[in-house]
C-alpha positions as a Markdown table, in Angstrom:
| # | Residue | x | y | z |
|---|---|---|---|---|
| 1 | Met | -11.4 | 6.2 | 0.2 |
| 2 | Met | -13.8 | 7.4 | -2.6 |
| 3 | His | -13.1 | 8.2 | -6.3 |
| 4 | Leu | -14.4 | 11.1 | -8.3 |
| 5 | Gly | -14.7 | 11.8 | -12.0 |
| 6 | Leu | -15.5 | 15.6 | -12.6 |
| 7 | Cys | -16.2 | 17.3 | -9.4 |
| 8 | Val | -16.4 | 17.1 | -5.7 |
| 9 | Thr | -19.8 | 16.6 | -4.0 |
| 10 | Tyr | -21.0 | 15.5 | -0.7 |
| 11 | Ala | -20.8 | 11.9 | 0.1 |
| 12 | Leu | -24.5 | 11.1 | -0.6 |
| 13 | Ala | -24.1 | 12.4 | -4.1 |
| 14 | Leu | -21.5 | 9.7 | -4.9 |
| 15 | Val | -23.6 | 7.0 | -3.5 |
| 16 | Thr | -27.0 | 7.9 | -4.9 |
| 17 | Gly | -25.5 | 8.6 | -8.5 |
| 18 | Ala | -25.5 | 4.9 | -8.8 |
| 19 | Leu | -29.3 | 4.5 | -8.7 |
| 20 | Ala | -29.4 | 4.8 | -12.5 |
| 21 | Val | -29.0 | 1.2 | -13.8 |
| 22 | Pro | -29.4 | -0.6 | -17.2 |
| 23 | Ser | -31.6 | -3.3 | -15.7 |
| 24 | Gln | -34.0 | -1.5 | -13.4 |
| 25 | Gln | -34.9 | 2.2 | -14.0 |
| 26 | Leu | -35.6 | 3.6 | -10.3 |
| 27 | Asp | -37.3 | 6.8 | -9.7 |
| 28 | Thr | -34.9 | 9.0 | -7.4 |
| 29 | Arg | -37.0 | 12.1 | -7.1 |
| 30 | Gln | -38.3 | 11.0 | -3.8 |
| 31 | Gln | -35.3 | 9.8 | -2.2 |
| 32 | Pro | -33.8 | 11.6 | 0.9 |
| 33 | Phe | -30.7 | 13.2 | -0.7 |
| 34 | Lys | -29.2 | 16.2 | -2.2 |
| 35 | Ser | -26.2 | 17.0 | -4.2 |
| 36 | Thr | -24.3 | 20.2 | -3.5 |
| 37 | Ala | -21.3 | 21.4 | -5.7 |
| 38 | Ile | -18.4 | 22.5 | -3.4 |
| 39 | Thr | -15.6 | 23.7 | -5.7 |
| 40 | Asp | -14.1 | 23.4 | -8.9 |
| 41 | Leu | -11.2 | 20.9 | -9.5 |
| 42 | Ser | -8.6 | 19.9 | -12.3 |
| 43 | Glu | -8.7 | 16.2 | -13.1 |
| 44 | Pro | -9.6 | 14.9 | -9.7 |
| 45 | Trp | -8.7 | 11.2 | -9.1 |
| 46 | Ala | -9.4 | 10.4 | -5.6 |
| 47 | Ile | -10.7 | 11.6 | -2.2 |
| 48 | Ala | -10.3 | 10.8 | 1.5 |
| 49 | Phe | -12.4 | 12.1 | 4.3 |
| 50 | Leu | -10.3 | 13.5 | 7.4 |
| 51 | Pro | -11.7 | 12.9 | 10.8 |
| 52 | Asp | -13.2 | 16.6 | 10.9 |
| 53 | Asn | -15.1 | 15.9 | 7.6 |
| 54 | Arg | -12.7 | 18.0 | 5.5 |
| 55 | Val | -11.7 | 16.1 | 2.3 |
| 56 | Leu | -8.3 | 15.5 | 0.8 |
| 57 | Val | -8.5 | 15.4 | -3.0 |
| 58 | Thr | -5.8 | 14.5 | -5.4 |
| 59 | Glu | -5.5 | 16.1 | -8.8 |
| 60 | Arg | -3.9 | 14.2 | -11.6 |
| 61 | Arg | -1.4 | 17.0 | -12.4 |
| 62 | Gly | 0.1 | 16.7 | -9.0 |
| 63 | Asn | -1.8 | 18.9 | -6.6 |
| 64 | Leu | -3.4 | 17.6 | -3.3 |
| 65 | Arg | -6.1 | 19.8 | -2.2 |
| 66 | Leu | -8.0 | 20.4 | 1.2 |
| 67 | Val | -11.6 | 21.1 | 0.6 |
| 68 | Asp | -14.1 | 22.0 | 3.2 |
| 69 | Pro | -17.5 | 20.9 | 2.3 |
| 70 | Thr | -19.2 | 23.4 | 4.9 |
| 71 | Thr | -17.4 | 26.5 | 3.9 |
| 72 | Lys | -16.5 | 25.4 | 0.4 |
| 73 | Ala | -13.0 | 26.5 | 1.0 |
| 74 | Lys | -10.1 | 24.9 | -1.0 |
| 75 | Gly | -6.4 | 24.8 | 0.1 |
| 76 | Thr | -3.3 | 23.1 | -1.1 |
| 77 | Ile | -1.2 | 20.6 | 0.7 |
| 78 | Thr | 2.5 | 21.1 | -0.1 |
| 79 | Gly | 5.4 | 18.6 | -0.2 |
| 80 | Val | 3.7 | 16.5 | -2.7 |
| 81 | Pro | 6.2 | 14.1 | -4.7 |
| 82 | Ala | 6.9 | 15.0 | -8.3 |
| 83 | Val | 4.6 | 13.1 | -10.5 |
| 84 | Ala | 4.7 | 11.9 | -14.3 |
| 85 | Tyr | 1.9 | 13.5 | -15.7 |
| 86 | Ala | 1.4 | 11.9 | -19.2 |
| 87 | Gly | -1.3 | 9.6 | -20.6 |
| 88 | Gln | -3.0 | 8.1 | -17.6 |
| 89 | Gly | -0.2 | 8.9 | -15.2 |
| 90 | Gly | 0.0 | 11.5 | -12.6 |
| 91 | Leu | -1.1 | 11.8 | -8.8 |
| 92 | His | -3.3 | 9.1 | -8.3 |
| 93 | Asp | -5.0 | 7.7 | -4.9 |
| 94 | Val | -4.8 | 9.0 | -1.4 |
| 95 | Ala | -5.6 | 6.9 | 1.9 |
| 96 | Leu | -5.3 | 7.6 | 5.6 |
| 97 | His | -3.4 | 5.4 | 7.8 |
| 98 | Pro | -6.0 | 3.3 | 10.1 |
| 99 | Asn | -4.3 | 5.4 | 13.1 |
| 100 | Tyr | -4.4 | 8.7 | 11.3 |
| 101 | Ala | -6.1 | 10.4 | 14.4 |
| 102 | Glu | -2.8 | 9.5 | 16.2 |
| 103 | Asn | -0.1 | 9.6 | 13.8 |
| 104 | Ser | -1.3 | 11.9 | 10.9 |
| 105 | Ile | 0.1 | 9.5 | 8.2 |
| 106 | Ile | -1.4 | 9.3 | 4.8 |
| 107 | Tyr | -0.6 | 7.5 | 1.6 |
| 108 | Leu | -0.3 | 8.7 | -1.8 |
| 109 | Ser | 0.1 | 6.7 | -5.1 |
| 110 | Tyr | 1.4 | 8.2 | -8.3 |
| 111 | Ala | 3.3 | 7.5 | -11.6 |
| 112 | Glu | 7.0 | 8.3 | -11.2 |
| 113 | Ser | 9.5 | 9.0 | -13.9 |
| 114 | Gly | 12.6 | 6.8 | -14.3 |
| 115 | Thr | 14.7 | 4.8 | -16.4 |
| 116 | Gly | 12.7 | 3.5 | -19.3 |
| 117 | Gly | 9.6 | 5.8 | -18.7 |
| 118 | Ala | 7.2 | 5.8 | -15.7 |
| 119 | Gly | 6.0 | 3.4 | -13.1 |
| 120 | Gly | 3.7 | 3.5 | -10.2 |
| 121 | Ala | 4.8 | 4.2 | -6.8 |
| 122 | Val | 3.2 | 4.6 | -3.4 |
| 123 | Ala | 4.5 | 6.9 | -0.6 |
| 124 | Gln | 3.8 | 7.7 | 3.0 |
| 125 | Ala | 4.1 | 11.0 | 4.8 |
| 126 | Lys | 2.8 | 12.9 | 7.9 |
| 127 | Leu | 0.5 | 15.4 | 7.2 |
| 128 | Thr | 0.3 | 18.8 | 9.2 |
| 129 | Leu | -2.7 | 20.9 | 8.7 |
| 130 | Asp | -2.3 | 24.7 | 9.1 |
| 131 | Ala | -4.9 | 27.5 | 10.3 |
| 132 | Asn | -5.3 | 28.8 | 6.7 |
| 133 | Gly | -7.0 | 25.8 | 5.3 |
| 134 | Gly | -4.0 | 24.1 | 3.8 |
| 135 | Gly | -1.0 | 22.1 | 5.1 |
| 136 | Ala | 2.1 | 20.2 | 4.4 |
| 137 | Leu | 3.6 | 16.8 | 4.0 |
| 138 | Ser | 6.9 | 15.9 | 5.7 |
| 139 | Gly | 9.0 | 12.8 | 6.0 |
| 140 | Leu | 8.0 | 11.5 | 2.8 |
| 141 | Gln | 9.0 | 8.0 | 1.8 |
| 142 | Val | 8.5 | 5.8 | -1.1 |
| 143 | Ile | 7.4 | 2.4 | 0.5 |
| 144 | Trp | 6.5 | 0.6 | -2.8 |
| 145 | Arg | 7.3 | 0.8 | -6.6 |
| 146 | His | 6.4 | -1.0 | -9.7 |
| 147 | Ser | 9.4 | -3.5 | -10.4 |
| 148 | Gln | 9.8 | -1.8 | -13.9 |
| 149 | Lys | 9.0 | 1.3 | -15.8 |
| 150 | Ala | 7.7 | 1.7 | -19.4 |
| 151 | Ser | 7.0 | 4.4 | -21.8 |
| 152 | Gly | 3.3 | 5.2 | -23.0 |
| 153 | Gly | 1.9 | 6.4 | -19.5 |
| 154 | Leu | -0.8 | 3.8 | -19.3 |
| 155 | Gln | -2.5 | 1.5 | -17.0 |
| 156 | Phe | -0.9 | 2.3 | -13.6 |
| 157 | Ala | -4.1 | 1.7 | -11.4 |
| 158 | Cys | -2.5 | 1.8 | -8.0 |
| 159 | Arg | -5.6 | 2.0 | -5.8 |
| 160 | Leu | -5.1 | 2.2 | -2.0 |
| 161 | Leu | -7.2 | 0.2 | 0.5 |
| 162 | Phe | -6.6 | -0.7 | 4.0 |
| 163 | Gly | -8.0 | -4.0 | 5.6 |
| 164 | Ser | -9.3 | -4.7 | 9.1 |
| 165 | Asp | -6.0 | -6.1 | 9.9 |
| 166 | Gly | -4.1 | -3.0 | 9.2 |
| 167 | Ala | -2.6 | -4.3 | 5.9 |
| 168 | Leu | -2.2 | -1.9 | 2.9 |
| 169 | Trp | -3.6 | -3.3 | -0.3 |
| 170 | Ile | -2.6 | -1.9 | -3.8 |
| 171 | Ser | -4.1 | -2.8 | -7.1 |
| 172 | Ser | -1.2 | -2.6 | -9.5 |
| 173 | Gly | -1.8 | -2.3 | -13.1 |
| 174 | Glu | 0.6 | -3.7 | -15.8 |
| 175 | Ile | 1.5 | -0.5 | -17.6 |
| 176 | Asn | 0.5 | -1.7 | -20.9 |
| 177 | Gln | 3.3 | -4.4 | -20.8 |
| 178 | Met | 0.8 | -7.3 | -20.7 |
| 179 | Thr | 2.9 | -10.5 | -20.1 |
| 180 | Pro | 4.3 | -9.3 | -16.6 |
| 181 | Ala | 0.8 | -9.8 | -15.3 |
| 182 | Gln | 1.6 | -13.5 | -15.3 |
| 183 | Ser | 5.1 | -13.4 | -14.2 |
| 184 | Met | 5.9 | -14.0 | -10.6 |
| 185 | Thr | 9.1 | -12.0 | -10.7 |
| 186 | Ser | 7.1 | -8.9 | -11.5 |
| 187 | Asn | 4.7 | -7.0 | -9.3 |
| 188 | Leu | 2.9 | -5.4 | -12.3 |
| 189 | Gly | -0.7 | -6.7 | -13.0 |
| 190 | Lys | -1.1 | -7.9 | -9.4 |
| 191 | Val | -3.1 | -7.3 | -6.2 |
| 192 | Ile | -0.4 | -6.5 | -3.5 |
| 193 | Lys | -0.7 | -6.9 | 0.3 |
| 194 | Leu | 1.7 | -5.1 | 2.5 |
| 195 | Tyr | 2.2 | -3.9 | 6.0 |
| 196 | Asp | 1.9 | -0.2 | 6.5 |
| 197 | Asn | 5.6 | 0.2 | 6.1 |
| 198 | Gly | 5.7 | -1.4 | 2.8 |
| 199 | Thr | 7.0 | -4.8 | 3.6 |
| 200 | Ala | 5.3 | -7.9 | 2.5 |
| 201 | Phe | 2.5 | -9.3 | 4.7 |
| 202 | Glu | 3.1 | -12.3 | 6.6 |
| 203 | Gly | 1.2 | -15.3 | 5.2 |
| 204 | Asn | 0.9 | -14.0 | 1.7 |
| 205 | Pro | 0.2 | -16.9 | -0.6 |
| 206 | Phe | 3.7 | -16.7 | -2.4 |
| 207 | Ala | 5.6 | -15.4 | 0.6 |
| 208 | Ser | 8.3 | -18.3 | 0.5 |
| 209 | Gln | 9.1 | -17.7 | -3.2 |
| 210 | Gly | 11.0 | -14.5 | -3.2 |
| 211 | Thr | 10.9 | -10.7 | -2.3 |
| 212 | Ile | 8.6 | -9.7 | -5.1 |
| 213 | Gln | 6.5 | -12.8 | -4.9 |
| 214 | Ala | 6.1 | -12.1 | -1.4 |
| 215 | Gln | 4.1 | -9.2 | -1.9 |
| 216 | Ile | 1.6 | -10.8 | -4.3 |
| 217 | Trp | -2.0 | -11.8 | -3.3 |
| 218 | Ser | -3.4 | -12.4 | -6.7 |
| 219 | Leu | -2.1 | -12.0 | -10.5 |
| 220 | Gly | -3.4 | -11.8 | -13.9 |
| 221 | His | -4.9 | -8.4 | -13.8 |
| 222 | Arg | -4.7 | -5.8 | -16.4 |
| 223 | Asn | -5.8 | -2.2 | -15.1 |
| 224 | Pro | -7.5 | -2.7 | -11.7 |
| 225 | Leu | -8.9 | 0.8 | -11.1 |
| 226 | Gly | -11.3 | 0.0 | -8.1 |
| 227 | Ile | -11.0 | -2.3 | -4.9 |
| 228 | Asp | -13.5 | -2.5 | -1.9 |
| 229 | Trp | -14.6 | -4.6 | 0.9 |
| 230 | Asp | -18.0 | -6.0 | 1.4 |
| 231 | Ala | -19.8 | -6.4 | 4.6 |
| 232 | Gln | -18.6 | -10.1 | 4.9 |
| 233 | Gly | -14.9 | -8.9 | 4.5 |
| 234 | Arg | -14.4 | -10.1 | 0.9 |
| 235 | Leu | -12.2 | -8.0 | -1.3 |
| 236 | Trp | -13.7 | -7.0 | -4.8 |
| 237 | Glu | -12.1 | -5.5 | -7.7 |
| 238 | Val | -13.0 | -3.9 | -11.0 |
| 239 | Glu | -10.6 | -3.7 | -14.1 |
| 240 | Met | -10.4 | -2.4 | -17.6 |
| 241 | Gly | -10.4 | -5.0 | -20.1 |
| 242 | Pro | -8.9 | -4.3 | -23.8 |
| 243 | Met | -11.7 | -4.1 | -26.4 |
| 244 | Gly | -14.5 | -5.2 | -24.5 |
| 245 | Gly | -14.0 | -7.6 | -21.3 |
| 246 | Asp | -14.2 | -5.1 | -18.4 |
| 247 | Glu | -14.4 | -7.3 | -15.1 |
| 248 | Leu | -15.8 | -7.5 | -11.8 |
| 249 | Asn | -13.7 | -10.0 | -9.6 |
| 250 | Leu | -13.9 | -11.5 | -6.2 |
| 251 | Ile | -10.3 | -11.6 | -5.1 |
| 252 | Lys | -9.1 | -14.8 | -3.6 |
| 253 | Ser | -5.5 | -15.7 | -2.1 |
| 254 | Gly | -3.3 | -17.1 | -4.8 |
| 255 | Ala | -5.9 | -16.7 | -7.7 |
| 256 | Asn | -4.8 | -16.1 | -11.3 |
| 257 | Tyr | -7.4 | -13.8 | -13.1 |
| 258 | Gly | -6.1 | -14.6 | -16.5 |
| 259 | Trp | -4.8 | -11.4 | -18.2 |
| 260 | Pro | -3.4 | -11.5 | -20.9 |
| 261 | Val | -3.8 | -15.2 | -21.3 |
| 262 | Val | -7.5 | -15.1 | -21.4 |
| 263 | Ser | -10.2 | -12.2 | -21.6 |
| 264 | Glu | -13.9 | -11.7 | -22.4 |
| 265 | Gly | -12.6 | -8.9 | -24.8 |
| 266 | Arg | -10.1 | -8.7 | -27.7 |
| 267 | His | -7.0 | -6.7 | -28.7 |
| 268 | Tyr | -7.3 | -3.2 | -30.1 |
| 269 | Asp | -6.0 | -4.5 | -33.4 |
| 270 | Gly | -8.9 | -7.1 | -33.5 |
| 271 | Arg | -6.9 | -10.2 | -32.4 |
| 272 | Thr | -9.0 | -12.5 | -30.5 |
| 273 | Ile | -8.1 | -13.7 | -27.0 |
| 274 | Pro | -9.1 | -17.0 | -25.5 |
| 275 | Ala | -12.4 | -16.8 | -23.1 |
| 276 | His | -12.0 | -17.6 | -19.6 |
| 277 | Ser | -14.1 | -20.8 | -20.3 |
| 278 | Thr | -11.2 | -22.2 | -22.1 |
| 279 | Arg | -8.9 | -22.3 | -18.9 |
| 280 | Pro | -10.8 | -23.8 | -16.0 |
| 281 | Asp | -7.7 | -23.3 | -14.0 |
| 282 | Ile | -8.0 | -19.5 | -14.1 |
| 283 | Glu | -10.5 | -17.5 | -11.9 |
| 284 | Pro | -13.4 | -16.2 | -14.1 |
| 285 | Pro | -14.9 | -12.8 | -13.2 |
| 286 | Lys | -18.4 | -12.5 | -11.5 |
| 287 | Ala | -19.3 | -10.1 | -14.1 |
| 288 | Phe | -18.1 | -8.7 | -17.3 |
| 289 | Trp | -19.0 | -5.9 | -19.8 |
| 290 | Val | -19.0 | -6.1 | -23.6 |
| 291 | Pro | -19.0 | -3.4 | -24.9 |
| 292 | Val | -16.7 | -1.7 | -22.3 |
| 293 | Ile | -18.1 | 0.6 | -19.4 |
| 294 | Ser | -14.4 | 1.6 | -18.4 |
| 295 | Pro | -14.8 | 1.3 | -14.7 |
| 296 | Ala | -12.8 | 4.1 | -13.0 |
| 297 | Gly | -13.5 | 3.0 | -9.3 |
| 298 | Leu | -15.4 | 0.9 | -7.0 |
| 299 | Ile | -17.6 | 1.7 | -4.0 |
| 300 | Ile | -19.5 | -1.1 | -2.2 |
| 301 | Tyr | -22.2 | 0.7 | -0.2 |
| 302 | Lys | -22.5 | -0.7 | 3.2 |
| 303 | Gly | -24.6 | 2.0 | 5.0 |
| 304 | Asp | -28.3 | 2.0 | 6.1 |
| 305 | Leu | -29.9 | 4.9 | 4.6 |
| 306 | Phe | -30.5 | 3.4 | 1.0 |
| 307 | Gln | -31.8 | 0.1 | 1.7 |
| 308 | Leu | -32.3 | -0.8 | -1.9 |
| 309 | Glu | -28.3 | -0.1 | -2.5 |
| 310 | Arg | -27.2 | -1.8 | 0.6 |
| 311 | Gln | -24.5 | -4.3 | -0.5 |
| 312 | Cys | -24.4 | -3.4 | -4.1 |
| 313 | His | -21.3 | -2.6 | -6.1 |
| 314 | His | -21.0 | 1.0 | -7.5 |
| 315 | His | -18.5 | 1.6 | -10.1 |
| 316 | Gln | -17.9 | 4.9 | -12.0 |
| 317 | Ser | -17.5 | 4.9 | -15.8 |
| 318 | Gln | -14.6 | 7.1 | -17.3 |
| 319 | Arg | -16.4 | 6.4 | -20.8 |
| 320 | Thr | -20.0 | 7.7 | -19.9 |
| 321 | Arg | -19.4 | 9.6 | -16.8 |
| 322 | Thr | -22.0 | 7.6 | -15.0 |
| 323 | Cys | -22.2 | 4.9 | -12.2 |
| 324 | Thr | -23.1 | 1.3 | -12.8 |
| 325 | Arg | -24.9 | -0.7 | -10.0 |
| 326 | Asp | -24.5 | -4.3 | -9.6 |
| 327 | His | -26.2 | -6.5 | -6.9 |
| 328 | His | -24.0 | -8.1 | -4.5 |
| 329 | Trp | -23.1 | -11.7 | -5.2 |
């Protein structure tokens, strides 16, 4: 799964956009890549490549598009669930089941309306493609939800990622409620690990403590908008801080990453927040940014074409519409 800010381009453009970095100015003119505009989109949020190299693209207003990079054709997938399109909410991520080639199952994350406002949800459905460049979802089933809803339409996150063990990982935002990120009776502000049917993964660190606790892999997250694996099988996450304090975290089982108890930023009204250094029991970020870069997604490049970029973290900025590149830790 990859994530877009403004338009769909072919895969190499997503990777090589990260070559402009503050600490090292690289000459990209001789690099063996090209960027090709494929189609126009409205508020694209995420993409997933199908086995035939066509691309599923989510648009935040609630459309799921099927794009063919070769012909530049753009079709529509019907049967998408209704979304709460407001603030930062709408249709969010899309991911393929690890056995998609056999079962045609895909996953969508999105904001849904309900009592109290809106919250994040994840659904699975079977995708049937048609001969006209579109398709339809059937058998849609919600397999996970935020444990509460809130007004304001902020900080849903809900990135989706599958692991080598077949587990489904969800980066759950705290929907601007702050304190639930530290509550073990809430799945807000957490990294979640589930089986592909939405049940809690056996062996999760809090599996014996209750139904919601059994979902939780790590806690203390604010708006975790990017997750990806490195070549060693380690899970990395980027999240938006408040006023300053965007973070890059190495995710560990059972670890607490501090929000809202600690942060390298401050509240929007200017109130200070204790730094991570004041709480040695809380996992500090591997990197943080003041002022913010507003990371919108995370890709760890593991290919061989761009040796300089191998095992670097690339996170896209909503604020600057650029990519930031960090060396692998």
